Structures are given as C-alpha cells and as structure tokens.
Coordinates of C-alpha atoms in Angstrom, one line a residue:
X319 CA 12.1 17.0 -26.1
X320 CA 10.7 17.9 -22.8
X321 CA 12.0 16.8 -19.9
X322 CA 10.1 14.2 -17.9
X323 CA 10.1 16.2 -14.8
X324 CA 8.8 19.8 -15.9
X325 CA 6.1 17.6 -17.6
X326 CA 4.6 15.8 -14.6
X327 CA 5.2 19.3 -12.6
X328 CA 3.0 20.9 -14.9
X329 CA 0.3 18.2 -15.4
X330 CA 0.4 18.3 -11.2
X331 CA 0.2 22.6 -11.0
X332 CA -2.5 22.9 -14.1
X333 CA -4.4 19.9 -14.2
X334 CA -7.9 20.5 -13.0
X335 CA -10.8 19.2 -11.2
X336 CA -13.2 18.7 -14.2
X337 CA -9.9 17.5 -16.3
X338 CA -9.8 14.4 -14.5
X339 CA -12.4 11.2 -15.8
X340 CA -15.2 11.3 -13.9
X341 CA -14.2 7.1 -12.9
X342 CA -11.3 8.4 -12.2
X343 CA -12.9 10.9 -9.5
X344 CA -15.2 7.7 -8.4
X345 CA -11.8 5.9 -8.0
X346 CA -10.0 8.3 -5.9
X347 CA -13.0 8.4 -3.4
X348 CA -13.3 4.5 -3.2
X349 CA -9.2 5.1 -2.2
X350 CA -10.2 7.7 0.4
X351 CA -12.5 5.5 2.2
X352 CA -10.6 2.6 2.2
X353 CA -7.8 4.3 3.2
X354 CA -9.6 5.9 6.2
X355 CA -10.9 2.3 7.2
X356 CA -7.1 1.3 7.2
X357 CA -5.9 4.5 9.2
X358 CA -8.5 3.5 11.9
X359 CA -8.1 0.4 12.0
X360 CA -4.2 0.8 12.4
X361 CA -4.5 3.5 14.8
X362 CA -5.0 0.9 18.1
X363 CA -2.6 -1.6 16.8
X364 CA 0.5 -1.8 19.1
X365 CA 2.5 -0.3 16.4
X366 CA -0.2 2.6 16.2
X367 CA 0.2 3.7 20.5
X368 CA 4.1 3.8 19.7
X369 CA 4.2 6.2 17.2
X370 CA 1.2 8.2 18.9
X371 CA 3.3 8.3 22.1
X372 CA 6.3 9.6 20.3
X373 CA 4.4 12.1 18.0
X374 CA 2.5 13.2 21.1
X375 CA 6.0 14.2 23.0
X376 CA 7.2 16.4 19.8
X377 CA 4.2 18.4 20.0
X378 CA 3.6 20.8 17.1
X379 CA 0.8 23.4 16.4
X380 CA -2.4 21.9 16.4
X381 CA -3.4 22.4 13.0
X382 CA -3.8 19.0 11.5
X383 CA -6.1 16.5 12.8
X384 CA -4.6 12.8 13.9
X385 CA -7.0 9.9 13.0
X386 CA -8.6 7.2 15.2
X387 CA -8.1 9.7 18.3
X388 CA -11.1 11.9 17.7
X389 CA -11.3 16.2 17.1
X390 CA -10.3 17.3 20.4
X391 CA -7.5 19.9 20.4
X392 CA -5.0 17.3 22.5
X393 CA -5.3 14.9 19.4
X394 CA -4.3 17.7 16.5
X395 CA -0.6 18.6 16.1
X396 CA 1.3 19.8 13.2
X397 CA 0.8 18.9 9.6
X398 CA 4.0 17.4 9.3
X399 CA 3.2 14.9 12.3
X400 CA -0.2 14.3 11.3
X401 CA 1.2 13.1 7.8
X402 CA 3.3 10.8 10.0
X403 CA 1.0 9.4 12.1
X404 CA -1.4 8.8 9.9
X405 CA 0.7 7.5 7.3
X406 CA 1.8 4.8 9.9
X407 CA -1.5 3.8 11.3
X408 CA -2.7 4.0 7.9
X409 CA 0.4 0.8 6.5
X410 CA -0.3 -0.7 10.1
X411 CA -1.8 -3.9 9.3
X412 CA -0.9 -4.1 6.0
X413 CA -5.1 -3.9 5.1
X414 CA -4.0 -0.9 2.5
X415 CA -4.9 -1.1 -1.1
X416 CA -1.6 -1.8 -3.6
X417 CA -0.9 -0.3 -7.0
X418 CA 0.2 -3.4 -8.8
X419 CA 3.2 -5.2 -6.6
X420 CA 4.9 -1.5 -6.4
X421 CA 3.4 0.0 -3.1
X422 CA 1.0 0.8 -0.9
X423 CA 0.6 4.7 -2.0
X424 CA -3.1 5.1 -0.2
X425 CA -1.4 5.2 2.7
X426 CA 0.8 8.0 2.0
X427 CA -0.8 10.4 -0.4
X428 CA -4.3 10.5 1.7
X429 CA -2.9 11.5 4.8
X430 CA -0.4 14.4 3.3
X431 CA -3.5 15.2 1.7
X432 CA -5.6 15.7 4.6
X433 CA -3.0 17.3 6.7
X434 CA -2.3 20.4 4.6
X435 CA -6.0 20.3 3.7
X436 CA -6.9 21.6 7.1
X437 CA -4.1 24.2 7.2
X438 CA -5.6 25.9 3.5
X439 CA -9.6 24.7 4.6
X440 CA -9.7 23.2 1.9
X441 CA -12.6 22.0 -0.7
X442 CA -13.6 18.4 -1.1
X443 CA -12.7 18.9 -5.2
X444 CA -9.4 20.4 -4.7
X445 CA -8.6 17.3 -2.0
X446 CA -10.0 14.0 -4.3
X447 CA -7.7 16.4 -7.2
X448 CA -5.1 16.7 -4.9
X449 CA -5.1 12.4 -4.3
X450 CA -5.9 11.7 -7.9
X451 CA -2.8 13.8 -9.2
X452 CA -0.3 12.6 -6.7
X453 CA -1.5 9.3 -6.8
X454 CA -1.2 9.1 -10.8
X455 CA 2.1 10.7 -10.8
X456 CA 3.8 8.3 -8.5
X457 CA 1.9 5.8 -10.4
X458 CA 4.5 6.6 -13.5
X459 CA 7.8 7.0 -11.4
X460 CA 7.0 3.4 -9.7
X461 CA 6.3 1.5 -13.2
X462 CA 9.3 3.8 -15.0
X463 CA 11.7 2.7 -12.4
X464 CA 10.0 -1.0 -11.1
X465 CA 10.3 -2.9 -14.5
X466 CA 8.7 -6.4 -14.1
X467 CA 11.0 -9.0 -12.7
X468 CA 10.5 -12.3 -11.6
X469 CA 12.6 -14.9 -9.7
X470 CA 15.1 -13.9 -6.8
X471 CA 15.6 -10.2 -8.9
X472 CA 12.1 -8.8 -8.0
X473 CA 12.4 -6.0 -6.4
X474 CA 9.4 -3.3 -6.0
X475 CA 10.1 0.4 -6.1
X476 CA 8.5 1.9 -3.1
X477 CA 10.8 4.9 -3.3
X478 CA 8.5 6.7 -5.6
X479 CA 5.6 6.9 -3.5
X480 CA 7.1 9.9 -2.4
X481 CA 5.6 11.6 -5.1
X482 CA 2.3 11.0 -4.0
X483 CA 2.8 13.0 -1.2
X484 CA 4.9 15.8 -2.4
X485 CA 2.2 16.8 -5.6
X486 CA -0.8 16.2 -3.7
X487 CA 0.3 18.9 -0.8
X488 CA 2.0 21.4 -3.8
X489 CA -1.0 21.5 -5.6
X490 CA -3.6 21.6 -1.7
X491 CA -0.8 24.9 -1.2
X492 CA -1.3 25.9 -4.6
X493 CA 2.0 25.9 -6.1
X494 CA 2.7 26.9 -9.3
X495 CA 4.4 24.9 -11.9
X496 CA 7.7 26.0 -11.1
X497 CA 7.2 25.8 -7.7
X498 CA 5.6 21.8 -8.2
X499 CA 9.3 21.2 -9.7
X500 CA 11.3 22.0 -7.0
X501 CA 8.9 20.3 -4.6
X502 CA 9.1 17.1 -6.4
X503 CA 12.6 17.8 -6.8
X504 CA 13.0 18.1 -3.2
X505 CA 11.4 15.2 -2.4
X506 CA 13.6 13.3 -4.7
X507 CA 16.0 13.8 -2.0
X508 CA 14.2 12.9 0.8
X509 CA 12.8 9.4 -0.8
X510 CA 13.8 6.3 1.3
X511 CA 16.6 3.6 0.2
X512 CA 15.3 1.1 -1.5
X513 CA 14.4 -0.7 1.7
X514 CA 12.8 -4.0 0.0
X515 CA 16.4 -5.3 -0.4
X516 CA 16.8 -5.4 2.8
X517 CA 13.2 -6.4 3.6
X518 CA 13.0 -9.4 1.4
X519 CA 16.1 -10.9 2.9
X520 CA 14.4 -11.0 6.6
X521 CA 12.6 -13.8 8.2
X522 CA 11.6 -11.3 11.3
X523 CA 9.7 -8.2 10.3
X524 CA 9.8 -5.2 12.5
X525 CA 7.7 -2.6 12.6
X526 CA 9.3 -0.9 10.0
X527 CA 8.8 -3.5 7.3
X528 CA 10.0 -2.5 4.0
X529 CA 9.5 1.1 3.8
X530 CA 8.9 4.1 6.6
X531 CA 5.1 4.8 5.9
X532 CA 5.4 7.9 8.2
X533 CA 8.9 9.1 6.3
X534 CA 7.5 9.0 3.3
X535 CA 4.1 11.0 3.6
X536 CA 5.9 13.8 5.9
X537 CA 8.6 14.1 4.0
X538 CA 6.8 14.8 0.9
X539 CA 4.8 17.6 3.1
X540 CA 7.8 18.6 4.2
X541 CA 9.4 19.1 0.5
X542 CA 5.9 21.2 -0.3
X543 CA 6.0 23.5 2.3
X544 CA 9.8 24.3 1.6
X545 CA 8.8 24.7 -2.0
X546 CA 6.0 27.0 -0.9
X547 CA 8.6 29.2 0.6
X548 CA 10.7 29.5 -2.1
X549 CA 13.0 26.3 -1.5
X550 CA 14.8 24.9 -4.6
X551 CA 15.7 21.4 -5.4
X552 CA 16.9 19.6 -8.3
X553 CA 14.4 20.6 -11.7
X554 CA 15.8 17.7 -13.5
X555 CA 15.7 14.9 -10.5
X556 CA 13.6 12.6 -12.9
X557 CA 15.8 13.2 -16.2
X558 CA 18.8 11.7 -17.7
X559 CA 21.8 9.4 -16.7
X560 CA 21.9 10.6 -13.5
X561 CA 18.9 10.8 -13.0
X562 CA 15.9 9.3 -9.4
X563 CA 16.1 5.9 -11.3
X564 CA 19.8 5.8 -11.2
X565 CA 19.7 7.1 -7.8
X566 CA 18.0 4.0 -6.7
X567 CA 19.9 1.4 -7.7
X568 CA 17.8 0.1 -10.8
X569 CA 19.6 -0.6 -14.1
X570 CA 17.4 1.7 -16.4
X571 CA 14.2 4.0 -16.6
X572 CA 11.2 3.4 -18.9
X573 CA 10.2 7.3 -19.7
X574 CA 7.7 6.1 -22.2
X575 CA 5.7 4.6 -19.4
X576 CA 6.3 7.7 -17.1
X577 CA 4.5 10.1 -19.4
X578 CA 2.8 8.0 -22.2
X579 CA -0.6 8.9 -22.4
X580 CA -0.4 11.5 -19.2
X581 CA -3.9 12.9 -18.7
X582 CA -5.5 10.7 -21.1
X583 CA -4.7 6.8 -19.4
X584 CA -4.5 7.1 -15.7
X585 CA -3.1 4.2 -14.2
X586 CA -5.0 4.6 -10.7
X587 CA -8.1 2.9 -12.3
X588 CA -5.4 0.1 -11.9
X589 CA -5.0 0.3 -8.2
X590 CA -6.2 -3.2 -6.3
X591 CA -8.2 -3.5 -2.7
X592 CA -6.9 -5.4 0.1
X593 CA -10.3 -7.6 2.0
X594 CA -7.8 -9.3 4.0
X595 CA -5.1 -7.9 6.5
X596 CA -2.1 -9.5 5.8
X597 CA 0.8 -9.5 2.5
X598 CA -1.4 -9.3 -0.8
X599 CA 0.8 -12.1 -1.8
X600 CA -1.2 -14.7 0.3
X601 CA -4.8 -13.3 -1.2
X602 CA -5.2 -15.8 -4.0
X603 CA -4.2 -18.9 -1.9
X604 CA -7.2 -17.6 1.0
X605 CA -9.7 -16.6 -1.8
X606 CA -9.0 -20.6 -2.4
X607 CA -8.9 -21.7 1.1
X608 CA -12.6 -20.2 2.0
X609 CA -13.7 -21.6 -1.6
X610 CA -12.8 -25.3 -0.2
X611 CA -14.4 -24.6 3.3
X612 CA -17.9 -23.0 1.9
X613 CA -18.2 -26.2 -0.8
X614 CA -16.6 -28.8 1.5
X615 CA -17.5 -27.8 5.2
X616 CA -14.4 -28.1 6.7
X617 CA -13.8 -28.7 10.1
X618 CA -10.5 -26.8 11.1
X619 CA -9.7 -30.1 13.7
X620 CA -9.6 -32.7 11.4
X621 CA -7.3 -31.2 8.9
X622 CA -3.9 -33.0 8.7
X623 CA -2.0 -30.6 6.1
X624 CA -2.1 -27.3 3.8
X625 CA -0.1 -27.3 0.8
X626 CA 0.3 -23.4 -0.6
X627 CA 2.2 -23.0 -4.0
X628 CA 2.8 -19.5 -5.1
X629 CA 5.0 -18.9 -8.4
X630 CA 7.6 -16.9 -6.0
X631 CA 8.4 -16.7 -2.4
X632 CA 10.6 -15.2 0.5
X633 CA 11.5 -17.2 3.4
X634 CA 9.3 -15.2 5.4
X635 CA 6.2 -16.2 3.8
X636 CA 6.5 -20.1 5.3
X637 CA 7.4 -18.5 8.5
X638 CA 5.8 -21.4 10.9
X639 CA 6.2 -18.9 14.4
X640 CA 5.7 -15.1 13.7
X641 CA 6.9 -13.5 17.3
X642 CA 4.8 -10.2 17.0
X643 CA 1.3 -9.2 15.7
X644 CA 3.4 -7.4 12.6
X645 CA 5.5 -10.5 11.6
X646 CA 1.8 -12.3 11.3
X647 CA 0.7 -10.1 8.6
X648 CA 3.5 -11.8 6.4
X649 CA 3.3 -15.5 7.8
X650 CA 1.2 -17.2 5.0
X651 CA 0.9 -20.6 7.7
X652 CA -0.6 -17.8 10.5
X653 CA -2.8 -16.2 7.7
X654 CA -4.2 -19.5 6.8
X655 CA -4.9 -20.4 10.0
X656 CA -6.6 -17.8 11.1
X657 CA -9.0 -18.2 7.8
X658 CA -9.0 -21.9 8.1
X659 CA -10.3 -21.8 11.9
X660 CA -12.6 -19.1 10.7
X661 CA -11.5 -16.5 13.4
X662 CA -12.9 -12.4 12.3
X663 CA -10.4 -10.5 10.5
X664 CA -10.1 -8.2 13.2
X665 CA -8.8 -10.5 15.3
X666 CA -6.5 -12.4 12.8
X667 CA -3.4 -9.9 14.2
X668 CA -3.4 -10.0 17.5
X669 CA -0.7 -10.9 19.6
X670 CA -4.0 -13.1 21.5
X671 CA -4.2 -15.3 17.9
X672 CA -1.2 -15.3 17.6
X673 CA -0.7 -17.2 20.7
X674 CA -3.7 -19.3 20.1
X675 CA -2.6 -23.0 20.6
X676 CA -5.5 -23.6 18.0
X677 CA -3.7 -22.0 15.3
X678 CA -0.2 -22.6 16.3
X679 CA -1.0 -26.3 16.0
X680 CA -2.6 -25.9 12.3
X681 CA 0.3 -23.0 11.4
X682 CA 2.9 -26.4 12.0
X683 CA 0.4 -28.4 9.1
X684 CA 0.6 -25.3 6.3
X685 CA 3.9 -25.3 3.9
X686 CA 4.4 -22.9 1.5
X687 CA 6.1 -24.3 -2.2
X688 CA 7.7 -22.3 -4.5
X689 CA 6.4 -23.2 -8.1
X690 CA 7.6 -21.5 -11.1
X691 CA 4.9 -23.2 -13.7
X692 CA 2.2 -21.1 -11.8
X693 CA 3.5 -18.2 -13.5
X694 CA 5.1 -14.9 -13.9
X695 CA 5.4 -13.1 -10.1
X696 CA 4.0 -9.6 -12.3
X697 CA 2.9 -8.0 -15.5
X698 CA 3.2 -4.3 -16.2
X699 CA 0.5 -4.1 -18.3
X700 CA -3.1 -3.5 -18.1
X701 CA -5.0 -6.3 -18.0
X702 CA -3.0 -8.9 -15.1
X703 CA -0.8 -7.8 -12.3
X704 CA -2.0 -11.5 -10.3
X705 CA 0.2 -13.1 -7.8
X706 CA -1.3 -17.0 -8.8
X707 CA -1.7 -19.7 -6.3
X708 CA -2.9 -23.2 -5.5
X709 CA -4.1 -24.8 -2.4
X710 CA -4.2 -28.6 -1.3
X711 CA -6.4 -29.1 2.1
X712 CA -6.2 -33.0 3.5
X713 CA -8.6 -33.7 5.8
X714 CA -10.2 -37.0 6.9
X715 CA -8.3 -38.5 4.4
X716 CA -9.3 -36.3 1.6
X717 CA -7.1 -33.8 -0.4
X718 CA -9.0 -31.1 -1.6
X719 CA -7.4 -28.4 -4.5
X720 CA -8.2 -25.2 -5.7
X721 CA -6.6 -22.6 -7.7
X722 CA -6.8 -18.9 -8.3
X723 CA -4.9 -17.0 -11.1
X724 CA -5.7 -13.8 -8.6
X725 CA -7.1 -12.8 -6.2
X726 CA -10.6 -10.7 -5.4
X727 CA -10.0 -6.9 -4.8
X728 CA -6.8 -7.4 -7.8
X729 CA -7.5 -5.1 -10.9
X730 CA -7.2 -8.3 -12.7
X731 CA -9.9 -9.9 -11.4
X732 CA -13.1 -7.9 -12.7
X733 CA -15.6 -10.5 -12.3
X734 CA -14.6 -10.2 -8.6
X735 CA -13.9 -6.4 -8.1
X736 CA -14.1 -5.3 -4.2
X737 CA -17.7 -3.0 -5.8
X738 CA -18.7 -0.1 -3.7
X739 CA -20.7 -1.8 -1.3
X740 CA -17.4 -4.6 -0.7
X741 CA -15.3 -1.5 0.4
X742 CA -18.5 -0.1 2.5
X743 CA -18.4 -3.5 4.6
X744 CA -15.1 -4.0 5.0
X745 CA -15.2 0.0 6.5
X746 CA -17.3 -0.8 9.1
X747 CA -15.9 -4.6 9.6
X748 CA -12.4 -2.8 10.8
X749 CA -13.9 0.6 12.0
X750 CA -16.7 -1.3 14.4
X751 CA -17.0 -1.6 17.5

C-alpha cells in the first residue's frame, strides 16, 4: 500500500490545470475574491497597522506585493512577509470563508499563493491550480485528523492548514514530486500547536485568536522555498503511528478520508462563505434575528430580551463586554446588537460600536443557552456541516421565535448559497469607500 504522503505529493506535483472540474476551477475563483475582500478589509483594522508596522521594520526584497497598501515599491517586501501580512489581514475580522468547523484556509493558501506568484510571474491557471491543490489537500489532513466531536471534546484541527500553503507555493515553484514531499514534510514541522485548546478555554481573545494566520501561510512558503533548494524533511510525516496526527494530540487518523476519492471528490466544493464579520458560529442565530426584524419591524428601543440557543458554546460566546474590536468578533450579545440596531457591517467592529451605549445597553438584554436537543455541533459528511440555532426577541410585550438549522453562505444551505453576485456585493460592501 502507498503511503498517504507520497500520494498527496504526487497528486500536488502532477495534477494539472485541465485535471481539475471545471466547478471546481469556478470554486477556487469565488475563494480568491472573497478572500481578497477579506485581506482588504483586514488590512486597516488595528490588528492590520500592527503587523504592517512590524513587517515594514524587517524589510525584505521587494518582490511580493502587500495588500490593501497599494503597488508602490515601499509597500512590496519579501515573499515570506507578504505571506504574513496578508495572511493576517486576510483572518482580521474573522469575515474569511470556513471549510466545515476546521479552519479558515482562504486566508492562508491565497496569500502564499500570490506571494511566490510574483517572484515566478506567474499565469492566472497555474495560480487558481496552485489554490485548488493546496486547498484540497489540506482539506483531507483537516477531516483525517478533526474527526467529528461534539460536547466539551470538540476540538478543530487548524494545524493542517499548513498544507495549503506549503503545496500551493511547491507546485507555483514547480517542484517536482519528490521535491513536493519534502516540502510538505517540512512544513509538518513548522505547523502550529493545536492552539484551539488553549483558545476555547479563553473569555478574552487577543489578536492571535486560535491560530497565527501569518505563521501558518509563511511558514508553508518558507518550507517550499527550502524544498526548492534541495531541503529534506520527513517523506513519511503523514504516515503511520507516529505519524502529523499523532503529533497533534488527536487519538487516531481517518486515511480513508485523506485520500478516498483524491482527484475524483474534491471537498473544496464544500467550503462555506462568511456574509457577516464575526465567529461563523453566531450566523444561524443572525440569519434568524434579521428574519424577525424584516416580518416584524422591530424597533431596536423597545426590545426587553434576546434569548440565543446554539447546540454548543464557549464562555466566550455570551461574552456581555468584549474590551477590543477583536474580542467583538466572538461576542454573540455584541454581534446581535449590532444586527439588531441595524448598524453596517463595516462598522459592526469598531472599537467606536463597541463603545456605543446603544449597543452596550441591548448586549446586557442578549443571553446565550446552551441546548443539546438542537443538535449535533458537526457532521463530516457531505450534505450538513450546520451549527443550528434558535432565537426569542421580546419586545412590547411580545416574544417572537425563529429557527435556523444553518446558516446562509453554509454548504448546507443550497437554497441559500452566497451565489456569485452575494460574494460580488459583499466585495465591494467591505472594500468601499
């Protein structure tokens, strides 16, 4: 039997354009554009200036472009950096598309992408083949590694997402198959702890959050370029007892749904949009929220309490006073508030809103409820990965409900898919002026 990481490391070196389903092509470019959207908009946040500022000190050869800041020479820098930056801005306000409840891996493989895509000059195909492969190969390390788990054992595997980066610059440098397998066994090395232990624990939420964004996407460069250059690393990292999975922490390693199907099922069809900047979690319970306030007319004032009940939560979630425009993104009260008042998403983040004694007085009215009869927290399968919720709105005197088994944007949800034209306006909604 073949082992599961000179497999991948060949379907990443050999794989070509016209291999790969022509929805599949559609898909990546959706990613790429949202993920540019995202990039922008993160690149102003406070979180964005910081890592700009540092980046900028470091310097680097201007070879890769940094996003948000324009094309003049000042805001290029090395293709290691750019990865970085971008990478960061790109997870900023948490407005990236998810692949299940695994990760955020937009964020990571289209930046690598486009920073050694400017070093080689190179084609549109080989960069939407470059996103598509790493994107579908980290795809199968998350869902070998992040079996479903519900209750206080969930735990995502973000670790993976390396991947993403590391194939999609080995095959934009054109390495060959044995040079793809000690680039993704490189990068093996340079993944992240599982940081969602640590994460999930947390009421406060620094700019870090679960994972490093930036880490991640230049460290995968990183392992390509040594590659490149005749670097080794480990040819088996994915195989075996001792194997990434194990490296991890997680009890066991699915390599049926790693490579099951490679080429022919490509599990970035599965990938879910984000219209809302803030923790996918809270989607289902908004999607409800502006259902109420288009049939009922809701007048933010008069409402005297929010009940949300999601199937799992995190203390964080119920979090009444987020301190910093980053801990709003995972306050479901804040989120709610913002949506219930009807402020613009663009401004739903802001350290102004967050002050807002508007929506600190409603954040005080929302509380979040665990309830396991909603259902499971995830499926790994193809059809659901849909984080249910319910909503109860009192106002004047009247309690109105509403329900959602997912949200809109989830792959679940088909009859309300984030379409072409969705993605379009929610590009120039956080791009604008």
């Amino acid at each position: 039997m073949r082992k599961a990481t000179s497999v991948l490391a060949e379907f990443a070196a050999e794989t070509r354009y016209d291999d790969i389903p022509e929805e599949v092509i559609h898909e990546t470019k959706r990613l790429f554009l949202d993920t540019i959207g995202c990039i922008i908009a993160g690149s102003v946040t406070e979180k964005g200036r910081l890592v700009r500022d540092v980046m900028a000190k470091l310097g680097g050869r201007p070879e890769s472009t940094v996003i948000g800041e324009g094309s003049r020479r000042r805001n290029r820098t090395s293709c290691t950096n750019a990865a970085f930056v971008n990478a960061e801005f790109g997870n900023a306000l948490d407005l990236d598309e998810t692949f299940l409840f695994l990760a955020h891996l937009g964020s990571i493989v289209v930046p690598a992408s486009l920073a050694i895509s400017e070093v080689k000059r190179s084609g549109g195909k080989d960069v939407i083949a470059a996103i598509a492969l790493g994107y579908e190969i980290a795809c199968r390390v998350s869902l070998s590694t992040g079996i479903a788990k519900t209750g206080s054992d969930y735990r995502p595997s973000f670790a993976p997402s390396i991947f993403s980066a590391s194939v999609s610059a080995g095959r934009l440098l054109e390495l060959d198959k044995a040079q793809m397998q000690n680039d993704i066994g490189t990068a093996g090395f340079f993944a992240p702890l599982p940081g969602f232990v640590k994460y999930s624990k947390h009421l406060d939420v620094p700019m870090i959050k679960s994972d490093p964004y930036g880490w991640i996407a230049q460290g995968g460069v990183t392992a390509a370029l040594l590659a490149k250059n005749g670097y080794t690393g480990y040819l088996d990292i994915l195989d075996g007892e001792n194997g990434f999975w194990k490296m991890q922490g997680y009890s066991s390693c699915d390599y049926d749904l790693m490579l099951g199907g490679l080429g022919k099922k490509w599990w970035m069809r599965r990938l879910s949009y984000k219209p809302y900047p803030c923790c996918r979690v809270f989607h289902a319970a908004l999607d409800a929220l502006y259902q109420i306030k288009r049939e009922e007319n809701l007048d933010s004032n008069r409402i005297e309490s929010i009940t949300v009940r999601l199937p799992h939560s995190i203390s964080r979630f119920n979090n009444s006073n987020p301190r910093t425009p980053i801990e709003t993104e995972f306050s479901l009260p804040h989120a709610i508030s913002a949506a219930a008042i009807g402020l613009g998403l663009t401004d739903w983040n802001t350290s102004k809103t967050m002050n807002d004694e508007r929506v600190k007085r409603l954040r005080k009215k929302v509380r979040v409820i665990t309830d396991p009869s909603l259902g499971e927290v995830m499926r790994y399968d193809t059809n659901y990965a849909g984080w249910p919720s319910s909503i109860e709105v009192r106002s004047g005197g009247v309690t109105h409900k509403e329900a959602r088994t997912s949200a809109k944007g989830e792959q679940a949800n088909n009859e309300r898919t984030m379409d072409d034209s969705d993605l379009r306006e929610k590009f120039g909604v956080f791009t604008g002026p």
